[in-house]
Short mmCIF file of C-alpha atoms and ligand atoms in Angstrom, two decimals:
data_model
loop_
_atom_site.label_atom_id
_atom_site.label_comp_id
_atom_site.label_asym_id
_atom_site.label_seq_id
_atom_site.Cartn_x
_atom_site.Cartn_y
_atom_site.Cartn_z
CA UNK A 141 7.43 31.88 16.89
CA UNK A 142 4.77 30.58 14.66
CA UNK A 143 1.37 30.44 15.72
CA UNK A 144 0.73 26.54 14.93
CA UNK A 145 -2.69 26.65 16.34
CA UNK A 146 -5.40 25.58 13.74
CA UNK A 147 -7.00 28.10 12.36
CA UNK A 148 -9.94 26.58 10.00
CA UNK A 149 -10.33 23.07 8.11
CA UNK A 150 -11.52 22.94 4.51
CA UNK A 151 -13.15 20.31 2.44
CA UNK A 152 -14.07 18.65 -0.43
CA UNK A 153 -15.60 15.95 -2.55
CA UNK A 154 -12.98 14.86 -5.36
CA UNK A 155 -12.27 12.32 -7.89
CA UNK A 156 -9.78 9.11 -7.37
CA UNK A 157 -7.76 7.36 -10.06
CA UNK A 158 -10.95 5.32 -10.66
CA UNK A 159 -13.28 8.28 -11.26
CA UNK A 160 -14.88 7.58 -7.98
CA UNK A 161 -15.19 10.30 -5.17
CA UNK A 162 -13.26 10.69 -2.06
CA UNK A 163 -12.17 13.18 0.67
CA UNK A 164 -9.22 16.22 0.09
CA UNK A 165 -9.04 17.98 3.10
CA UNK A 166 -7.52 21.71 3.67
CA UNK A 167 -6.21 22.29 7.46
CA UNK A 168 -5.29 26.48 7.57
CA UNK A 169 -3.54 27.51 10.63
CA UNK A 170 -3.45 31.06 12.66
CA UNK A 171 -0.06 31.91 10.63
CA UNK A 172 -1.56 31.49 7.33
CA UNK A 173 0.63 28.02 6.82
CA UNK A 174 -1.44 25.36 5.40
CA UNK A 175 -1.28 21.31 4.48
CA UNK A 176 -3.46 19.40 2.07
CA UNK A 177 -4.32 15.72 1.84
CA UNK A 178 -6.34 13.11 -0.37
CA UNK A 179 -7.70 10.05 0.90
CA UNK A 180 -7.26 6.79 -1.28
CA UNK A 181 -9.38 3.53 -1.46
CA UNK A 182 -9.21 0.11 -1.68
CA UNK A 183 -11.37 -2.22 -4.15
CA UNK A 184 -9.88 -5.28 -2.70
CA UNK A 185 -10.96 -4.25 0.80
CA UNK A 186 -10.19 -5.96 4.05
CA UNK A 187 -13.03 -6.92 6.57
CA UNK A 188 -10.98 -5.44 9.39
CA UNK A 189 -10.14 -2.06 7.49
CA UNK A 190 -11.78 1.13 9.43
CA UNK A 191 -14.74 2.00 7.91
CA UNK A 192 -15.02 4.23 4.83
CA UNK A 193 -17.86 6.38 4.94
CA UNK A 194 -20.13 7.26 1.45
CA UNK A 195 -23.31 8.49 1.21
CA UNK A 196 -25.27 5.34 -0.26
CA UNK A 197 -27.55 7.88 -2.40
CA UNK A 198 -27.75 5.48 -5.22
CA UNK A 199 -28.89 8.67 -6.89
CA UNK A 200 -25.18 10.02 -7.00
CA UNK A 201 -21.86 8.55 -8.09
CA UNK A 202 -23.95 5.34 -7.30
CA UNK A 203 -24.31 5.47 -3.84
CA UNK A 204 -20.29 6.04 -3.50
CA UNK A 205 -20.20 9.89 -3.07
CA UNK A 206 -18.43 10.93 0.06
CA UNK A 207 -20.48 14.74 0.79
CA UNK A 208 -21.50 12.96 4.42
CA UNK A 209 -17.51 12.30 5.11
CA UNK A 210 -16.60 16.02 4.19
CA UNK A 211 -19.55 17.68 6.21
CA UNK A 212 -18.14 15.49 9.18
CA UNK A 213 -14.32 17.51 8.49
CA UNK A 214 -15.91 20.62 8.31
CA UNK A 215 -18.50 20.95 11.06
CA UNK A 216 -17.94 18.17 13.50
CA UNK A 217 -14.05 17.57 13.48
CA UNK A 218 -13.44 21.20 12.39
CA UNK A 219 -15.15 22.50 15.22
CA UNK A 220 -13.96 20.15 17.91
CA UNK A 221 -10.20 21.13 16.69
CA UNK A 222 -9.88 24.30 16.29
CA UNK A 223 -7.47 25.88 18.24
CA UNK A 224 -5.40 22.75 18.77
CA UNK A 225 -1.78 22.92 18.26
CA UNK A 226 -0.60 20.87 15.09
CA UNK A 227 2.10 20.11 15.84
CA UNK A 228 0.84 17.93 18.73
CA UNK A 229 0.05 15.24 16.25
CA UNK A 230 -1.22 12.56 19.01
CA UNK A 231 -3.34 15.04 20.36
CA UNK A 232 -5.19 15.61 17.31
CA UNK A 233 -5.15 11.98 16.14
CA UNK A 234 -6.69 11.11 19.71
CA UNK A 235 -9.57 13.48 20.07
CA UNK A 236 -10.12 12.70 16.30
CA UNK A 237 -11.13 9.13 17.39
CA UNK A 238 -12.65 9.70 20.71
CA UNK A 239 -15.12 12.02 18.86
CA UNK A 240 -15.77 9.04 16.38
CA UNK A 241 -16.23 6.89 19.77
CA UNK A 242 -16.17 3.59 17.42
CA UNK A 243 -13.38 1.09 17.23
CA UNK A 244 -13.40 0.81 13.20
CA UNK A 245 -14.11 5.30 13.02
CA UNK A 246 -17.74 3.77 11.65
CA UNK A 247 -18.76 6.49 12.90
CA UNK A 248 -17.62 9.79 11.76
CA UNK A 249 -15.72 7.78 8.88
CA UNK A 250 -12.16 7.00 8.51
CA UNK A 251 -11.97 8.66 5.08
CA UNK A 252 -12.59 12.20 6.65
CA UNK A 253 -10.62 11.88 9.81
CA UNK A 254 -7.61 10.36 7.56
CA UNK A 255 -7.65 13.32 5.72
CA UNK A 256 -7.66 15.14 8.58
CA UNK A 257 -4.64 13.80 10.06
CA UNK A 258 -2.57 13.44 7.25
CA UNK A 259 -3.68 17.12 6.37
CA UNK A 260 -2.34 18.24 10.06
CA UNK A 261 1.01 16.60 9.46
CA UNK A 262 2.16 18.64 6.39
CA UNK A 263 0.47 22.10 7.72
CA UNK A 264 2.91 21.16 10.91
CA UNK A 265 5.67 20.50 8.34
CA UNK A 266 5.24 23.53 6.12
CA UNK A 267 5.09 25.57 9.71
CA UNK A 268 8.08 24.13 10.38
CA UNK A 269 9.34 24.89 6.82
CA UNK A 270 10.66 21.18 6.73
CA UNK A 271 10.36 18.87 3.96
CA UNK A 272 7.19 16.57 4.94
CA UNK A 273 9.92 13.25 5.31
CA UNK A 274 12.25 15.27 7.86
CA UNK A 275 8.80 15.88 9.77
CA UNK A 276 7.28 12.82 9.67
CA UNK A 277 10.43 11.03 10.50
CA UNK A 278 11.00 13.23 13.28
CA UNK A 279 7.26 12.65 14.34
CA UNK A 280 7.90 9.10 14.35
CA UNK A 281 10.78 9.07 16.47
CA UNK A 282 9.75 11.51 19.70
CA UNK A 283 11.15 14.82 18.31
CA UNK A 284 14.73 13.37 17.30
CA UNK A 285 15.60 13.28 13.45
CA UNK A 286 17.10 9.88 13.11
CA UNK A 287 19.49 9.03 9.74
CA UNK A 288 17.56 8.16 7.12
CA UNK A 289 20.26 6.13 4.85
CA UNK A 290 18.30 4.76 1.85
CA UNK A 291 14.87 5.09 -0.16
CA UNK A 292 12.58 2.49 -0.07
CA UNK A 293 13.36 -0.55 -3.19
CA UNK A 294 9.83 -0.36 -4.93
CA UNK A 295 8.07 -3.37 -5.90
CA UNK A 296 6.17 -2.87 -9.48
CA UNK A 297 3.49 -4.29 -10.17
CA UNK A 298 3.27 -5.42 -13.84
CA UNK A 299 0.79 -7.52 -14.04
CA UNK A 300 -2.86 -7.13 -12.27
CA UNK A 301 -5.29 -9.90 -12.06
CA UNK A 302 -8.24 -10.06 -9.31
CA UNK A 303 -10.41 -7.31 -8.67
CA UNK A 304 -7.95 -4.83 -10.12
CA UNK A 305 -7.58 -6.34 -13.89
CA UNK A 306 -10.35 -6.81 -16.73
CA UNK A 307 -8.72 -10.07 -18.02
CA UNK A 308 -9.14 -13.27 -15.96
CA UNK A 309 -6.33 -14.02 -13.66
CA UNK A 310 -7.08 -14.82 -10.09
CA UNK A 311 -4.11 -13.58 -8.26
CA UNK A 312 -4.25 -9.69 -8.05
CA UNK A 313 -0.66 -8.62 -8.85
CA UNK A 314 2.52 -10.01 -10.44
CA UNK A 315 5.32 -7.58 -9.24
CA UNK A 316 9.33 -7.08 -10.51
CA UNK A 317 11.47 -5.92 -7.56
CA UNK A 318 14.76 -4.44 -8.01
CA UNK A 319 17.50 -5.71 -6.29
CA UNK A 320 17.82 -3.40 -2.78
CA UNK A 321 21.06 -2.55 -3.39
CA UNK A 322 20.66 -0.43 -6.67
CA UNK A 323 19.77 3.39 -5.66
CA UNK A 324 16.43 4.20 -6.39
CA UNK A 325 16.92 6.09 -9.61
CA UNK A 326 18.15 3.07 -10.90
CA UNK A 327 15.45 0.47 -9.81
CA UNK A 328 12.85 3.16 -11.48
CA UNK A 329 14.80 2.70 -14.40
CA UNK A 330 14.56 -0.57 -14.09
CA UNK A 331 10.90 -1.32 -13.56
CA UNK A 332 10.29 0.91 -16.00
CA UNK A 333 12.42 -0.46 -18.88
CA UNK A 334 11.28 -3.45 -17.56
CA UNK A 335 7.68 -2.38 -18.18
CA UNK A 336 7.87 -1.61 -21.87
CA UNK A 337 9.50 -5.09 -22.59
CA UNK A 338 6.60 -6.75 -20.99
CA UNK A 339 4.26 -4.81 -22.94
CA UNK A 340 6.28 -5.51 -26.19
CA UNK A 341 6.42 -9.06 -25.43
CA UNK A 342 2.24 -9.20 -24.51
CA UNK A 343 1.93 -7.63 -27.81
CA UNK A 344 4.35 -10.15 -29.75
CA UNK A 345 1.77 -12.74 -28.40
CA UNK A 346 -1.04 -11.61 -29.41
CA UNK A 347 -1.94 -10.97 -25.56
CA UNK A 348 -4.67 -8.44 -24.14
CA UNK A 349 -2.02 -5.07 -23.64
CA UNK A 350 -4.43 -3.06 -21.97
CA UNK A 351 -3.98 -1.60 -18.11
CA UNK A 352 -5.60 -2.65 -14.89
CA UNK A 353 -6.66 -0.27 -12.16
CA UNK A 354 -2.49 -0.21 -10.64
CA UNK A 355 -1.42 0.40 -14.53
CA UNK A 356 0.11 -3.10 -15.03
CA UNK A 357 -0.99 -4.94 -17.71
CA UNK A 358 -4.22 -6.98 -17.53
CA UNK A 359 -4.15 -9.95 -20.00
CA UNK A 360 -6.36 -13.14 -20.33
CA UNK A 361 -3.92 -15.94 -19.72
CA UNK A 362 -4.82 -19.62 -19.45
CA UNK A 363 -3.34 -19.85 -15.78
CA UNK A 364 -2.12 -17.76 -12.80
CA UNK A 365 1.66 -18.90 -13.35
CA UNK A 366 1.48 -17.74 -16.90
CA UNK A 367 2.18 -14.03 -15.75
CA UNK A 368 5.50 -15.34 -14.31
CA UNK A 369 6.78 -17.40 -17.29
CA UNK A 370 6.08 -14.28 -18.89
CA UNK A 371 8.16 -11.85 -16.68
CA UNK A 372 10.88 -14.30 -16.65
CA UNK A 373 10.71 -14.35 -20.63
CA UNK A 374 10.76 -10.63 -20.48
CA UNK A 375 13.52 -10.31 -17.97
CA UNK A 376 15.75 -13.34 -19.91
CA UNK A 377 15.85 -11.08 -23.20
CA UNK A 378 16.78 -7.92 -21.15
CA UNK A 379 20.06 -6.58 -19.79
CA UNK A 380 18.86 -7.63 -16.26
CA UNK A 381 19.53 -10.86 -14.51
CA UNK A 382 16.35 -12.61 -12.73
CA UNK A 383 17.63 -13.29 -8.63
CA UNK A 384 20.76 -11.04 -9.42
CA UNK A 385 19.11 -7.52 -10.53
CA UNK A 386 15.47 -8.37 -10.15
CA UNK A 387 13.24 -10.58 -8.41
CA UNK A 388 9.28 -11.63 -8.34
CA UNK A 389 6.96 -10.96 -5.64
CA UNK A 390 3.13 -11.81 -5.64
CA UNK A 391 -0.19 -9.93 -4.10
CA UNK A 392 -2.17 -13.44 -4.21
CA UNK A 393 -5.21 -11.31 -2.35
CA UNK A 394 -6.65 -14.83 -1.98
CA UNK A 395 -9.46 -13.89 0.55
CA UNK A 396 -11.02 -12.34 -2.73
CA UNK A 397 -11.36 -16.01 -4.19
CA UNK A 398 -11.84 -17.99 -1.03
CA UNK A 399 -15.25 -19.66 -0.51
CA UNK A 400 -16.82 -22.10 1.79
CA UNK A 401 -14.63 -25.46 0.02
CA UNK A 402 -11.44 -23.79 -0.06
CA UNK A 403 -8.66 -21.40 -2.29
CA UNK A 404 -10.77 -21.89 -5.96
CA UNK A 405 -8.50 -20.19 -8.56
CA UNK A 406 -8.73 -20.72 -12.31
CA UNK A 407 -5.68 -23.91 -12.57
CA UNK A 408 -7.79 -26.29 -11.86
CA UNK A 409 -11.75 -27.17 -11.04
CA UNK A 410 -11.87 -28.36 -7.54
CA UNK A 411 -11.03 -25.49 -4.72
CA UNK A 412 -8.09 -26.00 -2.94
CA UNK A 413 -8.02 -26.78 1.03
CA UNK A 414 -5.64 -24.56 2.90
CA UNK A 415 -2.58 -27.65 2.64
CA UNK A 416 -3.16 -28.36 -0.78
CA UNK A 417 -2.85 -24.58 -1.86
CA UNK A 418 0.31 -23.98 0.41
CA UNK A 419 1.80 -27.00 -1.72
CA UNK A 420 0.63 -25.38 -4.99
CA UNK A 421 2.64 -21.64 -4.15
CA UNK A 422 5.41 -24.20 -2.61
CA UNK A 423 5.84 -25.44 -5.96
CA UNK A 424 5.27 -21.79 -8.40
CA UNK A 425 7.97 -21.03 -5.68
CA UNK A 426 10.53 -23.41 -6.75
CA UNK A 427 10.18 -22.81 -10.51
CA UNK A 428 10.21 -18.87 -10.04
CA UNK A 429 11.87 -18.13 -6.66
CA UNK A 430 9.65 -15.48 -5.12
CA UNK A 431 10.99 -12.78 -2.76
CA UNK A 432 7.91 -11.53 -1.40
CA UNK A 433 4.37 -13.37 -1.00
CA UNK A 434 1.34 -11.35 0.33
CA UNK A 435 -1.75 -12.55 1.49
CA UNK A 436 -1.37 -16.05 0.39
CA UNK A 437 -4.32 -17.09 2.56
CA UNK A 438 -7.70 -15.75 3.74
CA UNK A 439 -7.62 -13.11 6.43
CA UNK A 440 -9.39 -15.84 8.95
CA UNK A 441 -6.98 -18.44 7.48
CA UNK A 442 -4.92 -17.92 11.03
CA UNK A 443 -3.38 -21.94 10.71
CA UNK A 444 -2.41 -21.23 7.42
CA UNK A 445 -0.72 -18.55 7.63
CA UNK A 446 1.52 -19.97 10.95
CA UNK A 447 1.88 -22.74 8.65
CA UNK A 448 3.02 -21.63 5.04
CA UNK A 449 5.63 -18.93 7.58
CA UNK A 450 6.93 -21.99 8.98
CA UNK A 451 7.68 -23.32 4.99
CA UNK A 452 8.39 -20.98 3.56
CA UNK A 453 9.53 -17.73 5.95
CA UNK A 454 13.30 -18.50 5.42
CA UNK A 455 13.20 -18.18 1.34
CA UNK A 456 10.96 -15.25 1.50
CA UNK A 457 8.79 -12.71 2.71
CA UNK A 458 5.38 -13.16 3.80
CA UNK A 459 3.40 -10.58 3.98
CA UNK A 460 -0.25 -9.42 5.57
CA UNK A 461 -2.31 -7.43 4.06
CA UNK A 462 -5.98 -8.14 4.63
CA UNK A 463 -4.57 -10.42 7.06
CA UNK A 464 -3.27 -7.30 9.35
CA UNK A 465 -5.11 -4.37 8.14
CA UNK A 466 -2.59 -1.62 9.28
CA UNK A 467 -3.77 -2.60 12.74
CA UNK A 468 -1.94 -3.08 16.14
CA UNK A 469 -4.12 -5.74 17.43
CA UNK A 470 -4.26 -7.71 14.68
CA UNK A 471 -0.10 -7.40 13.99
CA UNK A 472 0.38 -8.00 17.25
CA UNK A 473 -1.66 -11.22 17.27
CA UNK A 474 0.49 -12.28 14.05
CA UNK A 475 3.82 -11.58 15.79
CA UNK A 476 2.83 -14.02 19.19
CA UNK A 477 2.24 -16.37 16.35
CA UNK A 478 4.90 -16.33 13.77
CA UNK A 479 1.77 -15.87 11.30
CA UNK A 480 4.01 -13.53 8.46
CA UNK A 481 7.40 -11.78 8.15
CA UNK A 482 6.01 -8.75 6.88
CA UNK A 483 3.36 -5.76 7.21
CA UNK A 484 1.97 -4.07 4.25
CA UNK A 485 1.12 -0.49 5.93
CA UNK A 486 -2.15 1.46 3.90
CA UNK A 487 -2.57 4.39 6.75
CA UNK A 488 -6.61 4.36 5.49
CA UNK A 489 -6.71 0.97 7.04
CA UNK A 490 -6.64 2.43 10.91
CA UNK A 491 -7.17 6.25 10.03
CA UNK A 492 -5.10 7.92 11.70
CA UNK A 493 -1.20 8.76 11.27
CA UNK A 494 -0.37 8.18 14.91
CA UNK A 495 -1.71 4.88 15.03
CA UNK A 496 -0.06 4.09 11.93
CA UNK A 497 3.17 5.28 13.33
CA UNK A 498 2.37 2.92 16.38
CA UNK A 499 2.32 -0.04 13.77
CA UNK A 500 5.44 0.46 12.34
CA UNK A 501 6.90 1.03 16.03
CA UNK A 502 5.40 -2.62 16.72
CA UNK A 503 6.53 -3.73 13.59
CA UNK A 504 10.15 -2.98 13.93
CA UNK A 505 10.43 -3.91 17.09
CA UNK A 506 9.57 -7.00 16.39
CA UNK A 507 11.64 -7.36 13.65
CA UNK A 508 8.36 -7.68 11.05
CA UNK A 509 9.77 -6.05 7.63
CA UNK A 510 7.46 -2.73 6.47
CA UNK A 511 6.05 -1.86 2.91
CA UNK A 512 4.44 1.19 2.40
CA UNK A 513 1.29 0.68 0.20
CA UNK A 514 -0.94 3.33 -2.14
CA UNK A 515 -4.27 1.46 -2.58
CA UNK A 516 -5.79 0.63 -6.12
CA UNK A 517 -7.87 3.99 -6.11
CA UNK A 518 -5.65 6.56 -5.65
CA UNK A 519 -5.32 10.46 -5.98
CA UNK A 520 -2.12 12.44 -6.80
CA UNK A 521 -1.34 12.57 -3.40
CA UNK A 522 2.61 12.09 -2.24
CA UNK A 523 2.09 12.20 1.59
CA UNK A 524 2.89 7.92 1.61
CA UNK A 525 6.16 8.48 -0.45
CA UNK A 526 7.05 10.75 2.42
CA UNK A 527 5.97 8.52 5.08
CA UNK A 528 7.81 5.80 3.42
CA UNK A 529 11.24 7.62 3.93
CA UNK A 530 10.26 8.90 7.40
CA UNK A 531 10.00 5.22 8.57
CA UNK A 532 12.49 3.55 6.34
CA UNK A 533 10.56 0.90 5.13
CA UNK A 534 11.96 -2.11 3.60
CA UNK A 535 9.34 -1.26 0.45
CA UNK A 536 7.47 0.54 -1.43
CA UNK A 537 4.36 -0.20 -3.31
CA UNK A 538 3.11 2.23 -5.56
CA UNK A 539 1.66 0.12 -8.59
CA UNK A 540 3.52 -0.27 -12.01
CA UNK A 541 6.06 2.48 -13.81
CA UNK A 542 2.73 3.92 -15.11
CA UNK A 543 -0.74 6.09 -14.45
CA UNK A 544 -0.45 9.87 -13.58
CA UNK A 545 -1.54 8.86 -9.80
CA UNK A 546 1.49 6.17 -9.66
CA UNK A 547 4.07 8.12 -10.77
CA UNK A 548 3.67 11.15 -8.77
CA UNK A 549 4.80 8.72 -5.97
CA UNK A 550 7.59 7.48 -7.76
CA UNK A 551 8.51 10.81 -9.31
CA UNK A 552 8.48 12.03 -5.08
CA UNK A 553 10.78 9.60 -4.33
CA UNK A 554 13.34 10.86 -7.17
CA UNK A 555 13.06 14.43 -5.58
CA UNK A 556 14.06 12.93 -2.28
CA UNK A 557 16.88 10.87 -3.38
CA UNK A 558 18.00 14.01 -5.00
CA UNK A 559 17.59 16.22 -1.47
CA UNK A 560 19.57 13.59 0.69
CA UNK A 561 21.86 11.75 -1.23
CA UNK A 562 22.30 14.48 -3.99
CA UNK A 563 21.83 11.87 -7.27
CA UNK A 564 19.63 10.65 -9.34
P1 PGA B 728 -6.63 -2.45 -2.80
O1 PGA B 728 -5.42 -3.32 -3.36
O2 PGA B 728 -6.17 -1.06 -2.64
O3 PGA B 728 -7.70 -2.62 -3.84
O4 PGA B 728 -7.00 -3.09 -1.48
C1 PGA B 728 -4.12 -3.20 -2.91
C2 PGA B 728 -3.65 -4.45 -2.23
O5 PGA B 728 -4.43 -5.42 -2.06
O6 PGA B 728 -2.51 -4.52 -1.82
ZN1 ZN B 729 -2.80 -6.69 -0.97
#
């Protein structure tokens, strides 16, 4: 038998895709076996996200370094674990939080006890000598290995606007999606040929070519449909067929340009009310036929959201992001009132894997579709391209074809494909 009992915890301040520090956290157990994780972060952060703690010592990294977070995994949570059996997940997730003793883990951080937990699950898996899906997925369902029949269909995203883009498009993300019935290998190819025609065609006009922070491209266009006349454009002189091989989806992120008079995006002066902007994405929607829509609205916009479901629910998928926050209360709230169709699942959001698990569990049950998210600052980290195969979600989303920190994910999820279904 193999002594799963933890051992030590290591820690230690790294870089994201962004050049900005987070947490990468070592757990060692008594048999030597060992599992790392990185922590990502968000730019375009929810208000009810758990708490991600820096160091505000404007003197360093301004103010963003993360040296409290890691002394927190290697006294406090270090201490209070050792000894604990890893592969009692729940166990460790639990005591993790009741040492933080706040609902949003304000206190210890959810950065370092994220790390922790994710670190925990692949030091069980490598006990186990188990590739970290087979785990996770086992994890997930109370010991039992259940089939796992398909890999996620990734949604690219292509285009960034918002917070995530230098040029000056509102909405945050413009994404191609595969059709779900093409194998993985061959969506990849897709978004990626894909890719390189959009960047051909940006350059053809004369357009900004550059990358935003998810490695789509981040032009200056004179409105937020623009992007999507330019997709279609892109996908009309390809091999593919728009709403036969490939479809659009949109991260709106529109609590980043809500204010006190309403939705105010770059199309037009006066800020839309809540109705007015519903009809607006009712009508990009009937030019461009979107599959998936996340956070149309505001992450208060509650009416909305039960609103532009009802209109729009049966054409597509409507997802929360900032809406939900990875969080049970919040996606249970949304399910009593038909507020979305979908979850967008970022396990930083709650901080810890079992409650994330717990999500998902709600989710499905309740017949809410799951995509499995990286956030805009990431690290080279696979563990969510794992998770996303554990849980069979509907989706992935990992960013464009492109960036180092991207396509680790992506290049994961070939590996897999190759391990269960033996092609690429
Ligand atoms: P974030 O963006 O990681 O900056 O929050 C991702 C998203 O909004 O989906
Ligand atoms: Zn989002």
């Amino acid at each position: 038998m193999v002594d799963t009992k933890i051992y030590t915890i290591l820690s230690r301040e790294i870089l994201d895709s962004r050049g900005n520090p987070t947490v990468e956290t070592t757990v060692i157990l008594n048999s030597g076996y060992r599992g790392m994780a990185a922590v990502p972060s968000g730019a375009s952060v929810g208000k009810y996200e758990a708490v991600e703690l820096r160091d505000n010592d404007e003197k360093r990294y301004g103010g963003k370094g993360v040296t409290k977070a890691v002394a927190n995994v290697t006294s406090i949570i270090a201490q209070k674990l050792h000894g604990m059996d890893v592969l009692d997940q729940e166990s460790i997730d639990k005591t993790m939080s009741a040492l933080d003793g706040t609902p949003n883990k304000g206190n210890l951080g959810a950065n370092s006890i994220l790390s922790v937990s994710l670190a925990s699950a692949v030091a069980a898996a490598n006990s186990q000598t188990q590739p970290l899906y087979r785990y996770l997925n086992s994890l997930a369902n109370h010991g039992n290995v259940t089939p796992m029949v398909k890999i996620p269909t990734p949604m690219f995203n292509v285009i960034n606007g918002g917070k995530h883009g230098g040029g000056n498009l509102d909405f945050q993300e413009y994404h191609i999606i595969p059709a779900s019935n093409k194998s993985f290998s061959d969506a990849l190819r897709l978004g990626a040929e894909l890719y390189h025609s959009v960047k051909n065609l940006l350059i053809h006009r004369g357009a900004i070519h550059s990358t935003g922070d998810e490695g789509g491209f981040a032009p200056n266009l004179s409105t937020n449909k623009d992007p999507l006349e330019i997709l279609s454009e892109t996908i009309r002189s390809s091999n593919y067929r728009l709403g036969e091989d490939v479809f659009f989806g949109l991260d709106v992120a529109a609590t980043s340009f809500k204010n006190e008079s309403g939705y105010l995006i770059k199309d037009r002066p006066v800020a839309f009310r809540t109705n007015d902007f519903i009809e607006y994405i009712k009508d990009l929607h009937k030019i461009y036929r979107l599959l998936i829509l996340e956070d149309p609205l505001g992450e208060d916009d509650w009416d909305g959201w039960v609103q532009i479901t009802k209109e729009l629910g049966n054409d597509m998928l409507i997802v929360g992001d900032d809406l939900l926050t990875t969080n049970p209360e919040r996606l249970t709230r949304a399910v009593t009132n038909h507020a979305c169709s979908a979850i967008l699942l970022k396990p930083n959001q709650i901080g810890t894997l079992t409650e994330l698990i717990s999500v998902v569990n709600i989710a499905k049950k309740n017949d809410i579709k799951c995509i499995v998210s990286h956030r805009s600052g990431e690290t080279n980290d696979t563990f969510i391209a794992d998770l996303a195969v554990a849980v069979q979600s509907d989706y992935v989303k990992f960013g464009a074809p492109a960036r180092g920190e991207r396509i680790a994910k992506y290049n994961r999820l070939l590996q897999i494909e190759k391990e269960l279904f033996g092609k690429n």
